C-alpha positions as MATLAB code, in Angstrom:
seq = 'MRFILNIVWLVLCGLWMALGYVVAGIICCILIVTIPFGIASFRIASYALWPFGRTTVERRDAGAGSLLGNVIWFVFAGWWLALGHIVTGIALCVTIIGIPLGIANFKLIPISLMPLGREIVPSDRPFATR';
ca = [
      25.515   -7.136    8.014;
      22.021   -5.778    8.735;
      23.043   -4.959   12.290;
      26.072   -2.956   11.148;
      24.023   -1.088    8.536;
      21.341   -0.320   11.125;
      23.919    1.057   13.580;
      25.529    3.288   10.926;
      22.039    4.317    9.773;
      21.018    5.178   13.333;
      24.042    7.397   13.835;
      23.981    9.179   10.469;
      20.298    9.751    9.794;
      17.944    7.306   11.488;
      17.629    9.167   14.753;
      16.818   12.474   13.042;
      14.342   10.989   10.589;
      12.600    9.036   13.350;
      12.441   12.227   15.404;
      10.657   13.931   12.498;
       8.074   11.160   12.407;
       7.614   11.297   16.177;
       7.012   15.066   16.044;
       4.471   14.566   13.249;
       2.827   11.789   15.297;
       2.584   13.939   18.411;
       1.021   16.789   16.445;
      -1.447   14.377   14.869;
      -2.354   12.876   18.256;
      -2.937   16.313   19.804;
      -5.580   16.932   17.155;
      -8.107   14.268   18.095;
      -9.421   13.667   14.576;
      -5.986   12.765   13.205;
      -5.053   10.100   15.784;
      -4.891    7.360   13.070;
      -2.259    9.457   11.296;
      -0.326    9.767   14.550;
      -0.344    6.008   15.040;
       0.870    5.496   11.466;
       3.578    8.093   12.036;
       4.822    6.322   15.171;
       4.870    3.021   13.260;
       6.960    4.578   10.495;
       9.250    6.191   13.097;
      10.243    2.730   14.318;
      10.856    1.684   10.726;
      12.910    4.816   10.007;
      14.944    4.162   13.136;
      15.909    0.571   12.206;
      15.038   -0.089    8.513;
      17.450   -2.811    7.394;
      15.937   -6.270    7.644;
      12.380   -4.972    7.275;
      10.226   -3.934    4.348;
       6.727   -2.612    3.703;
       3.852   -4.383    1.985;
       0.364   -3.296    1.085;
      -2.389   -4.401    3.432;
      -5.098   -6.425    1.742;
      -7.844   -4.949    3.875;
      -6.976   -1.325    3.053;
      -9.788    0.418    1.257;
     -11.004    3.801    0.190;
     -10.549    5.198    3.690;
      -6.804    4.663    3.554;
      -6.676    6.323    0.126;
      -8.505    9.376    1.438;
      -6.315    9.375    4.547;
      -3.174    9.213    2.415;
      -4.304   12.270    0.453;
      -4.832   14.203    3.697;
      -1.496   12.911    5.066;
       0.317   13.972    1.880;
      -0.987   17.523    2.125;
      -0.222   18.086    5.814;
       2.845   15.964    6.678;
       3.880   13.558    3.939;
       5.655   15.873    1.574;
       7.665   17.446    4.426;
       8.899   14.049    5.553;
       9.587   12.965    1.971;
      11.592   16.144    1.459;
      13.630   15.239    4.539;
      14.334   11.799    3.050;
      15.379   13.343   -0.266;
      17.749   15.848    1.325;
      19.236   13.246    3.662;
      19.541   10.695    0.854;
      21.396   13.132   -1.381;
      23.711   14.112    1.471;
      24.462   10.450    2.209;
      25.149    9.640   -1.446;
      27.998   12.155   -1.498;
      30.279    9.627    0.193;
      30.918    6.090   -0.994;
      30.133    4.620    2.417;
      26.843    6.513    2.535;
      25.515    5.329   -0.852;
      23.652    2.255    0.530;
      22.187    4.440    3.250;
      21.150    7.072    0.708;
      19.428    4.423   -1.386;
      17.626    3.159    1.721;
      16.534    6.722    2.399;
      15.090    6.975   -1.108;
      13.213    3.699   -0.508;
      11.510    5.271    2.507;
       9.982    8.063    0.403;
       6.883    6.122   -0.763;
       5.885    5.143    2.769;
       6.488    8.689    3.983;
       4.080    9.945    1.319;
       1.406    7.249    1.742;
       1.659    5.448    5.109;
      -1.910    4.251    5.481;
      -2.672    0.866    3.996;
       0.935   -0.321    4.408;
       2.395   -2.786    6.872;
       5.998   -3.218    8.013;
       7.183   -6.839    7.919;
      10.550   -8.615    8.181;
      12.414   -8.809    4.868;
      12.644  -12.573    4.973;
       8.857  -12.948    4.792;
       7.380  -10.028    2.823;
       4.428  -12.075    1.567;
       3.381  -13.467    4.937;
      -0.046  -12.611    6.247;
      -1.082  -11.927    9.798;
];
């Protein structure tokens, strides 16, 4: 079932949302200081491309630096990407088939707002450590 949901997701919104994260990551990597944001953006792009069967958990070693980074990310890129998830989620919820995909889009909003200090793990082991 996850495979089918991921394929439908990829066709309807995953490719476009991942493209948004890749563009944000490229812009962040061009500016040398924001390379950590670019890496986080590329990581989220892979998650936005194929989200079913994976989830996000907080990293235990994340500290004040990730909090400060999340504030900077929110101001420059996070709210744009979250707005894209909101618009896409609402558009998907218009149809009955798109409701699970719209809900998944809404679940991606927190990581689009605060990507630093989060880790993407398989859904069957969300409490596993590295």
